[in-house]
PDB file of C-alpha atoms and ligand atoms in Angstrom:
ATOM      1  CA  MET A 779     103.974  92.311  86.404  1.00 92.00           C
ATOM      2  CA  ASN A 780     106.613  94.736  85.170  1.00 95.00           C
ATOM      3  CA  PHE A 781     107.943  97.700  87.127  1.00 97.00           C
ATOM      4  CA  GLU A 782     105.279 100.174  85.927  1.00 96.00           C
ATOM      5  CA  GLU A 783     102.455  97.760  86.729  1.00 97.00           C
ATOM      6  CA  VAL A 784     103.757  97.057  90.221  1.00 97.00           C
ATOM      7  CA  LEU A 785     104.200 100.801  90.788  1.00 96.00           C
ATOM      8  CA  ASP A 786     100.655 101.572  89.566  1.00 95.00           C
ATOM      9  CA  GLN A 787      99.234  98.831  91.759  1.00 95.00           C
ATOM     10  CA  ALA A 788     101.044 100.157  94.846  1.00 95.00           C
ATOM     11  CA  ARG A 789     100.061 103.761  94.176  1.00 94.00           C
ATOM     12  CA  SER A 790      96.415 102.835  93.559  1.00 94.00           C
ATOM     13  CA  GLU A 791      96.448 101.341  97.052  1.00 93.00           C
ATOM     14  CA  GLY A 792      98.168 104.397  98.518  1.00 93.00           C
ATOM     15  CA  ARG A 793     101.334 102.421  99.294  1.00 93.00           C
ATOM     16  CA  ASP A 794     104.912 103.536  98.838  1.00 95.00           C
ATOM     17  CA  LEU A 795     106.230 100.212 100.204  1.00 95.00           C
ATOM     18  CA  LEU A 796     106.299  97.332  97.740  1.00 97.00           C
ATOM     19  CA  ASN A 797     105.604  94.021  99.410  1.00 97.00           C
ATOM     20  CA  GLU A 798     108.246  91.301  99.571  1.00 98.00           C
ATOM     21  CA  VAL A 799     106.695  89.287  96.740  1.00 98.00           C
ATOM     22  CA  GLU A 800     106.585  92.325  94.426  1.00 98.00           C
ATOM     23  CA  ALA A 801     110.092  93.437  95.380  1.00 98.00           C
ATOM     24  CA  LYS A 802     111.618  90.009  94.803  1.00 98.00           C
ATOM     25  CA  GLN A 803     109.877  89.610  91.444  1.00 98.00           C
ATOM     26  CA  LEU A 804     111.239  92.942  90.172  1.00 98.00           C
ATOM     27  CA  LEU A 805     114.714  92.146  91.480  1.00 98.00           C
ATOM     28  CA  ALA A 806     114.687  88.671  89.929  1.00 98.00           C
ATOM     29  CA  ASP A 807     113.696  90.268  86.601  1.00 98.00           C
ATOM     30  CA  ALA A 808     116.658  92.628  87.030  1.00 98.00           C
ATOM     31  CA  GLY A 809     119.035  89.666  87.455  1.00 98.00           C
ATOM     32  CA  VAL A 810     119.445  89.812  91.233  1.00 98.00           C
ATOM     33  CA  PRO A 811     119.365  86.294  92.731  1.00 98.00           C
ATOM     34  CA  VAL A 812     116.427  85.914  95.149  1.00 98.00           C
ATOM     35  CA  VAL A 813     114.708  82.853  96.631  1.00 98.00           C
ATOM     36  CA  ALA A 814     111.544  81.745  94.807  1.00 98.00           C
ATOM     37  CA  THR A 815     108.664  83.502  96.611  1.00 98.00           C
ATOM     38  CA  ILE A 816     104.923  83.184  95.963  1.00 98.00           C
ATOM     39  CA  LEU A 817     101.941  84.814  97.691  1.00 98.00           C
ATOM     40  CA  ALA A 818      99.281  82.563  99.248  1.00 98.00           C
ATOM     41  CA  SER A 819      95.867  83.699 100.525  1.00 98.00           C
ATOM     42  CA  THR A 820      94.858  80.507 102.306  1.00 98.00           C
ATOM     43  CA  ALA A 821      96.600  77.660 104.119  1.00 98.00           C
ATOM     44  CA  GLU A 822      95.539  75.326 101.274  1.00 98.00           C
ATOM     45  CA  GLU A 823      97.169  77.597  98.715  1.00 98.00           C
ATOM     46  CA  ALA A 824     100.303  77.768 100.867  1.00 98.00           C
ATOM     47  CA  ILE A 825     100.529  73.952 100.973  1.00 98.00           C
ATOM     48  CA  LYS A 826     100.056  73.659  97.212  1.00 98.00           C
ATOM     49  CA  THR A 827     102.833  76.207  96.630  1.00 98.00           C
ATOM     50  CA  ALA A 828     105.151  74.539  99.152  1.00 98.00           C
ATOM     51  CA  ASP A 829     104.586  71.157  97.462  1.00 98.00           C
ATOM     52  CA  GLU A 830     105.602  72.756  94.154  1.00 98.00           C
ATOM     53  CA  LEU A 831     108.660  74.574  95.548  1.00 98.00           C
ATOM     54  CA  GLY A 832     109.863  71.591  97.553  1.00 98.00           C
ATOM     55  CA  TYR A 833     110.607  71.439 101.294  1.00 98.00           C
ATOM     56  CA  PRO A 834     111.854  72.978 103.510  1.00 98.00           C
ATOM     57  CA  VAL A 835     110.030  76.282 103.017  1.00 98.00           C
ATOM     58  CA  VAL A 836     109.714  79.575 104.879  1.00 99.00           C
ATOM     59  CA  LEU A 837     106.414  81.409 105.471  1.00 99.00           C
ATOM     60  CA  LYS A 838     106.157  85.162 106.152  1.00 98.00           C
ATOM     61  CA  ILE A 839     103.409  87.659 106.757  1.00 98.00           C
ATOM     62  CA  VAL A 840     102.751  90.109 103.899  1.00 98.00           C
ATOM     63  CA  SER A 841     101.133  93.304 105.175  1.00 97.00           C
ATOM     64  CA  PRO A 842     101.586  96.973 104.244  1.00 94.00           C
ATOM     65  CA  ASP A 843     101.336  97.713 107.971  1.00 94.00           C
ATOM     66  CA  ILE A 844     104.170  95.385 109.075  1.00 95.00           C
ATOM     67  CA  SER A 845     107.724  96.038 107.934  1.00 89.00           C
ATOM     68  CA  HIS A 846     109.728  94.091 110.538  1.00 93.00           C
ATOM     69  CA  LYS A 847     108.142  90.725 110.065  1.00 97.00           C
ATOM     70  CA  SER A 848     110.063  88.679 112.630  1.00 97.00           C
ATOM     71  CA  ASP A 849     109.338  91.274 115.362  1.00 96.00           C
ATOM     72  CA  VAL A 850     105.657  90.293 115.239  1.00 97.00           C
ATOM     73  CA  GLY A 851     106.151  86.521 114.933  1.00 98.00           C
ATOM     74  CA  GLY A 852     105.558  86.830 111.206  1.00 98.00           C
ATOM     75  CA  VAL A 853     108.381  84.565 109.981  1.00 98.00           C
ATOM     76  CA  LYS A 854     108.504  80.749 110.263  1.00 98.00           C
ATOM     77  CA  VAL A 855     111.559  78.995 108.835  1.00 98.00           C
ATOM     78  CA  GLY A 856     112.383  75.320 108.363  1.00 98.00           C
ATOM     79  CA  LEU A 857     108.880  74.034 107.564  1.00 98.00           C
ATOM     80  CA  VAL A 858     109.362  70.445 106.455  1.00 98.00           C
ATOM     81  CA  ASP A 859     105.892  69.247 105.425  1.00 98.00           C
ATOM     82  CA  SER A 860     102.309  70.281 104.672  1.00 98.00           C
ATOM     83  CA  ASN A 861     101.231  70.010 108.311  1.00 98.00           C
ATOM     84  CA  ALA A 862     103.964  72.416 109.361  1.00 98.00           C
ATOM     85  CA  VAL A 863     102.967  74.809 106.557  1.00 98.00           C
ATOM     86  CA  SER A 864      99.309  74.742 107.547  1.00 98.00           C
ATOM     87  CA  ALA A 865     100.070  75.372 111.223  1.00 98.00           C
ATOM     88  CA  ALA A 866     102.583  78.129 110.385  1.00 98.00           C
ATOM     89  CA  PHE A 867     100.076  79.883 108.119  1.00 98.00           C
ATOM     90  CA  ASP A 868      97.495  80.127 110.916  1.00 98.00           C
ATOM     91  CA  GLU A 869     100.076  81.082 113.519  1.00 98.00           C
ATOM     92  CA  ILE A 870     101.613  83.842 111.405  1.00 98.00           C
ATOM     93  CA  VAL A 871      98.259  85.449 110.652  1.00 98.00           C
ATOM     94  CA  ALA A 872      97.212  85.206 114.315  1.00 98.00           C
ATOM     95  CA  ASN A 873     100.534  86.675 115.505  1.00 98.00           C
ATOM     96  CA  ALA A 874     100.264  89.576 113.054  1.00 98.00           C
ATOM     97  CA  LYS A 875      96.689  90.396 114.063  1.00 97.00           C
ATOM     98  CA  LYS A 876      97.647  90.263 117.730  1.00 98.00           C
ATOM     99  CA  ALA A 877     100.689  92.521 117.293  1.00 97.00           C
ATOM    100  CA  VAL A 878      99.007  95.015 114.940  1.00 97.00           C
ATOM    101  CA  PRO A 879      95.234  94.700 115.443  1.00 96.00           C
ATOM    102  CA  ASP A 880      94.290  96.885 112.439  1.00 95.00           C
ATOM    103  CA  ALA A 881      96.882  95.404 110.082  1.00 95.00           C
ATOM    104  CA  ARG A 882      95.697  94.773 106.554  1.00 96.00           C
ATOM    105  CA  ILE A 883      96.814  91.236 105.677  1.00 97.00           C
ATOM    106  CA  THR A 884      97.709  90.808 101.998  1.00 97.00           C
ATOM    107  CA  GLY A 885      98.550  87.152 102.502  1.00 98.00           C
ATOM    108  CA  VAL A 886     101.478  84.947 103.380  1.00 98.00           C
ATOM    109  CA  ALA A 887     104.646  84.626 101.301  1.00 98.00           C
ATOM    110  CA  VAL A 888     105.726  81.024 100.719  1.00 99.00           C
ATOM    111  CA  GLN A 889     109.386  80.710  99.787  1.00 98.00           C
ATOM    112  CA  SER A 890     112.181  78.238  99.334  1.00 98.00           C
ATOM    113  CA  MET A 891     114.415  77.983 102.380  1.00 98.00           C
ATOM    114  CA  ALA A 892     117.980  78.930 101.504  1.00 98.00           C
ATOM    115  CA  PRO A 893     120.767  76.893 103.125  1.00 98.00           C
ATOM    116  CA  GLU A 894     122.699  78.496 105.966  1.00 96.00           C
ATOM    117  CA  GLY A 895     125.197  81.060 104.734  1.00 96.00           C
ATOM    118  CA  THR A 896     126.959  84.278 105.711  1.00 95.00           C
ATOM    119  CA  GLU A 897     124.558  87.224 105.950  1.00 95.00           C
ATOM    120  CA  VAL A 898     125.354  90.433 104.096  1.00 96.00           C
ATOM    121  CA  ILE A 899     123.259  93.483 103.261  1.00 96.00           C
ATOM    122  CA  VAL A 900     123.000  95.188  99.909  1.00 98.00           C
ATOM    123  CA  GLY A 901     120.959  98.362 100.044  1.00 97.00           C
ATOM    124  CA  MET A 902     120.201 101.705  98.490  1.00 98.00           C
ATOM    125  CA  THR A 903     119.131 105.016  99.996  1.00 97.00           C
ATOM    126  CA  THR A 904     118.466 108.351  98.346  1.00 97.00           C
ATOM    127  CA  ASP A 905     120.755 111.131  99.504  1.00 96.00           C
ATOM    128  CA  PRO A 906     119.229 114.615  99.144  1.00 95.00           C
ATOM    129  CA  GLN A 907     122.472 115.846  97.590  1.00 96.00           C
ATOM    130  CA  PHE A 908     123.985 112.873  95.767  1.00 95.00           C
ATOM    131  CA  GLY A 909     120.844 110.954  94.822  1.00 95.00           C
ATOM    132  CA  PRO A 910     120.902 107.144  94.886  1.00 98.00           C
ATOM    133  CA  VAL A 911     123.677 105.662  97.031  1.00 98.00           C
ATOM    134  CA  ILE A 912     124.455 101.933  97.229  1.00 98.00           C
ATOM    135  CA  MET A 913     125.358 100.352 100.562  1.00 97.00           C
ATOM    136  CA  PHE A 914     127.130  97.072 101.243  1.00 97.00           C
ATOM    137  CA  GLY A 915     127.943  95.489 104.577  1.00 96.00           C
ATOM    138  CA  LEU A 916     127.881  92.423 106.732  1.00 92.00           C
ATOM    139  CA  GLY A 917     124.420  91.452 107.900  1.00 86.00           C
ATOM    140  CA  GLY A 918     122.835  90.295 111.102  1.00 74.00           C
ATOM    141  CA  ILE A 919     123.831  91.744 114.450  1.00 73.00           C
ATOM    142  CA  LEU A 920     127.258  92.658 113.093  1.00 68.00           C
ATOM    143  CA  VAL A 921     125.898  95.457 110.945  1.00 69.00           C
ATOM    144  CA  GLU A 922     124.139  97.070 113.889  1.00 73.00           C
ATOM    145  CA  LEU A 923     127.009  96.515 116.300  1.00 79.00           C
ATOM    146  CA  LEU A 924     129.962  97.465 114.146  1.00 78.00           C
ATOM    147  CA  LYS A 925     128.350  99.696 111.526  1.00 83.00           C
ATOM    148  CA  ASP A 926     130.600  97.838 109.120  1.00 89.00           C
ATOM    149  CA  VAL A 927     129.162  99.255 105.904  1.00 93.00           C
ATOM    150  CA  THR A 928     130.446 101.076 102.866  1.00 96.00           C
ATOM    151  CA  PHE A 929     128.755 103.378 100.331  1.00 97.00           C
ATOM    152  CA  ARG A 930     129.057 104.413  96.673  1.00 98.00           C
ATOM    153  CA  VAL A 931     127.106 106.948  94.641  1.00 98.00           C
ATOM    154  CA  VAL A 932     125.251 105.528  91.580  1.00 98.00           C
ATOM    155  CA  PRO A 933     126.282 104.843  88.822  1.00 98.00           C
ATOM    156  CA  LEU A 934     128.725 102.108  89.835  1.00 98.00           C
ATOM    157  CA  GLU A 935     131.461 100.499  87.826  1.00 98.00           C
ATOM    158  CA  GLU A 936     132.724  96.975  88.341  1.00 98.00           C
ATOM    159  CA  ARG A 937     135.745  98.398  90.157  1.00 98.00           C
ATOM    160  CA  ASP A 938     133.448 100.122  92.706  1.00 98.00           C
ATOM    161  CA  ALA A 939     131.685  96.855  93.499  1.00 98.00           C
ATOM    162  CA  ARG A 940     135.022  95.082  94.003  1.00 98.00           C
ATOM    163  CA  GLN A 941     136.312  97.872  96.258  1.00 98.00           C
ATOM    164  CA  MET A 942     133.128  97.883  98.344  1.00 98.00           C
ATOM    165  CA  VAL A 943     133.389  94.183  99.089  1.00 98.00           C
ATOM    166  CA  ASP A 944     137.094  94.494  99.936  1.00 97.00           C
ATOM    167  CA  GLU A 945     136.975  97.599 102.110  1.00 96.00           C
ATOM    168  CA  ILE A 946     134.632  96.459 104.895  1.00 95.00           C
ATOM    169  CA  LYS A 947     136.334  95.685 108.204  1.00 90.00           C
ATOM    170  CA  GLY A 948     134.909  92.170 108.235  1.00 89.00           C
ATOM    171  CA  ARG A 949     136.297  91.224 104.846  1.00 91.00           C
ATOM    172  CA  ALA A 950     138.218  88.361 106.475  1.00 90.00           C
ATOM    173  CA  LEU A 951     134.845  86.671 106.948  1.00 90.00           C
ATOM    174  CA  LEU A 952     134.435  86.715 103.174  1.00 95.00           C
ATOM    175  CA  ASP A 953     138.008  85.706 102.398  1.00 94.00           C
ATOM    176  CA  GLY A 954     137.637  82.649 104.639  1.00 90.00           C
ATOM    177  CA  ILE A 955     138.972  82.583 108.189  1.00 82.00           C
ATOM    178  CA  ARG A 956     139.960  79.664 110.386  1.00 83.00           C
ATOM    179  CA  GLY A 957     139.889  77.084 107.668  1.00 86.00           C
ATOM    180  CA  GLN A 958     136.556  78.261 106.286  1.00 88.00           C
ATOM    181  CA  PRO A 959     136.413  78.286 102.488  1.00 94.00           C
ATOM    182  CA  PRO A 960     136.433  81.722 100.839  1.00 97.00           C
ATOM    183  CA  LEU A 961     132.994  83.034  99.918  1.00 97.00           C
ATOM    184  CA  ASP A 962     131.835  83.971  96.436  1.00 98.00           C
ATOM    185  CA  LYS A 963     132.798  87.632  96.184  1.00 98.00           C
ATOM    186  CA  ALA A 964     132.092  87.645  92.447  1.00 98.00           C
ATOM    187  CA  ALA A 965     128.450  86.801  93.247  1.00 98.00           C
ATOM    188  CA  LEU A 966     128.366  89.824  95.575  1.00 98.00           C
ATOM    189  CA  HIS A 967     129.910  92.103  92.925  1.00 98.00           C
ATOM    190  CA  ASN A 968     127.227  90.917  90.531  1.00 98.00           C
ATOM    191  CA  ALA A 969     124.404  91.559  93.031  1.00 98.00           C
ATOM    192  CA  ILE A 970     125.730  95.029  93.888  1.00 98.00           C
ATOM    193  CA  LEU A 971     126.027  95.988  90.202  1.00 98.00           C
ATOM    194  CA  LYS A 972     122.585  94.584  89.342  1.00 98.00           C
ATOM    195  CA  VAL A 973     120.988  96.531  92.208  1.00 98.00           C
ATOM    196  CA  ALA A 974     122.799  99.693  91.111  1.00 98.00           C
ATOM    197  CA  ALA A 975     121.628  99.248  87.515  1.00 98.00           C
ATOM    198  CA  PHE A 976     118.060  98.591  88.716  1.00 98.00           C
ATOM    199  CA  VAL A 977     117.853 101.790  90.779  1.00 98.00           C
ATOM    200  CA  GLU A 978     119.521 103.785  88.016  1.00 98.00           C
ATOM    201  CA  LYS A 979     116.901 102.544  85.562  1.00 98.00           C
ATOM    202  CA  HIS A 980     114.034 103.260  87.975  1.00 98.00           C
ATOM    203  CA  PRO A 981     114.436 106.693  89.598  1.00 97.00           C
ATOM    204  CA  GLN A 982     111.095 106.146  91.382  1.00 97.00           C
ATOM    205  CA  VAL A 983     112.907 103.777  93.787  1.00 98.00           C
ATOM    206  CA  ARG A 984     113.725 105.690  97.000  1.00 98.00           C
ATOM    207  CA  GLU A 985     115.019 102.880  99.196  1.00 98.00           C
ATOM    208  CA  LEU A 986     115.963  99.280  98.667  1.00 98.00           C
ATOM    209  CA  ASP A 987     117.222  96.605 101.046  1.00 97.00           C
ATOM    210  CA  LEU A 988     118.298  93.037 100.587  1.00 97.00           C
ATOM    211  CA  ASN A 989     118.535  92.188 104.276  1.00 95.00           C
ATOM    212  CA  PRO A 990     119.827  89.613 104.384  1.00 96.00           C
ATOM    213  CA  MET A 991     121.482  88.262 101.304  1.00 98.00           C
ATOM    214  CA  LEU A 992     123.193  84.941 102.025  1.00 98.00           C
ATOM    215  CA  VAL A 993     126.583  84.278 100.482  1.00 98.00           C
ATOM    216  CA  TYR A 994     128.194  80.869  99.983  1.00 98.00           C
ATOM    217  CA  PRO A 995     131.461  79.462  98.652  1.00 98.00           C
ATOM    218  CA  GLU A 996     129.467  79.350  95.424  1.00 98.00           C
ATOM    219  CA  GLY A 997     126.727  81.877  94.809  1.00 98.00           C
ATOM    220  CA  ALA A 998     124.619  84.275  96.832  1.00 98.00           C
ATOM    221  CA  VAL A 999     120.866  84.740  97.235  1.00 98.00           C
ATOM    222  CA  ALA A1000     118.620  87.384  98.806  1.00 98.00           C
ATOM    223  CA  VAL A1001     116.036  85.934 101.221  1.00 98.00           C
ATOM    224  CA  ASP A1002     114.394  89.259 102.199  1.00 98.00           C
ATOM    225  CA  ALA A1003     113.757  92.290  99.997  1.00 98.00           C
ATOM    226  CA  ARG A1004     112.220  95.668 100.664  1.00 97.00           C
ATOM    227  CA  ILE A1005     111.626  98.472  98.160  1.00 98.00           C
ATOM    228  CA  VAL A1006     110.193 101.932  98.875  1.00 97.00           C
ATOM    229  CA  VAL A1007     109.076 104.050  95.910  1.00 97.00           C
ATOM    230  CA  ASP A1008     108.195 107.735  95.588  1.00 93.00           C
ATOM    231  CA  ALA A1009     104.649 108.525  96.612  1.00 81.00           C
ATOM    232  CA  ALA A1010     102.644 109.371  93.443  1.00 70.00           C
TER     233      ALA A1010
HETATM  234  P1  ADP B1340     112.334  90.665 108.741  1.00 73.05           P
HETATM  235  O1  ADP B1340     111.174  91.426 108.170  1.00 73.05           O
HETATM  236  O2  ADP B1340     112.161  90.437 110.200  1.00 73.05           O
HETATM  237  O3  ADP B1340     113.641  91.305 108.373  1.00 73.05           O
HETATM  238  P2  ADP B1340     113.250  88.395 107.125  1.00 73.05           P
HETATM  239  O4  ADP B1340     112.517  88.105 105.866  1.00 73.05           O
HETATM  240  O5  ADP B1340     114.568  89.066 106.975  1.00 73.05           O
HETATM  241  O6  ADP B1340     112.259  89.211 108.084  1.00 73.05           O
HETATM  242  O7  ADP B1340     113.427  87.026 107.908  1.00 73.05           O
HETATM  243  C1  ADP B1340     114.082  86.976 109.168  1.00 73.05           C
HETATM  244  C2  ADP B1340     115.264  86.016 109.116  1.00 73.05           C
HETATM  245  O8  ADP B1340     114.840  84.713 108.757  1.00 73.05           O
HETATM  246  C3  ADP B1340     116.307  86.389 108.067  1.00 73.05           C
HETATM  247  O9  ADP B1340     117.228  87.321 108.577  1.00 73.05           O
HETATM  248  C4  ADP B1340     116.948  85.050 107.753  1.00 73.05           C
HETATM  249  O10 ADP B1340     117.938  84.734 108.738  1.00 73.05           O
HETATM  250  C5  ADP B1340     115.793  84.082 107.913  1.00 73.05           C
HETATM  251  N1  ADP B1340     115.151  83.817 106.614  1.00 73.05           N
HETATM  252  C6  ADP B1340     114.157  84.522 106.052  1.00 73.05           C
HETATM  253  N2  ADP B1340     113.800  84.034 104.859  1.00 73.05           N
HETATM  254  C7  ADP B1340     114.578  82.960 104.639  1.00 73.05           C
HETATM  255  C8  ADP B1340     114.696  82.010 103.551  1.00 73.05           C
HETATM  256  N3  ADP B1340     113.893  82.075 102.483  1.00 73.05           N
HETATM  257  N4  ADP B1340     115.637  81.056 103.664  1.00 73.05           N
HETATM  258  C9  ADP B1340     116.427  80.971 104.749  1.00 73.05           C
HETATM  259  N5  ADP B1340     116.371  81.826 105.790  1.00 73.05           N
HETATM  260  C10 ADP B1340     115.459  82.817 105.752  1.00 73.05           C
HETATM  261 MG1   MG B1341     115.032  91.087 106.862  1.00 73.05          MG
END
């Protein structure tokens, strides 16, 4: 589905939150690296998809009524075979229903498990005065603890992306501390610029979060994605 089709689908269901599968598909089309992610409606479908993607996989609840998936036991990582996938599918749906009894369950997202990396956040919010603003920062608990984030108003130039990555307090983590190899800042520049171009092209996008994106000595990939659009 292209952007308009995803938007129409969401609006016809009265949603302004795109689900993770929709968000990742649009971002992948826009050139942002994301893990392969496919929606499954049954445990059998989830196993078939996992077999195709290759193990290990991650399963997550997809529901318009649940935005913090791990808070409700809606994320299972490191699933190594079909038995684990089947059990995780049932557990995730049961956990979601227990935590949010009226939750509408769209299905379960089956996705490739990315290797361990350093977590960063790339995001966008709409400022009432300046319009779309891009955010970059370190992910995980660090972002909440240290508020180590930086912002730029759209449109962005390559120089902005480079400055953003270099001006966070935790930049040493990216440059490689204590014998760690430096991480791929060029991959982060690329992701930041692709997200900026995507939101510039689609003014209906109100909020966007890649939380987290994992960065490596070579490459970076978003494992979670959230997009909020204007209500019709
Ligand atoms: P939440 O809705 O709680 O933010 P996430 O999709 O971010 O759920 O998943 C929670 C955590 O699980 C992530 O912060 C990340 O550490 C890990 N995770 C999620 N998806 C993947 C994946 N595909 N590969 C590797 N780790 C993942
Ligand atoms: Mg997340």
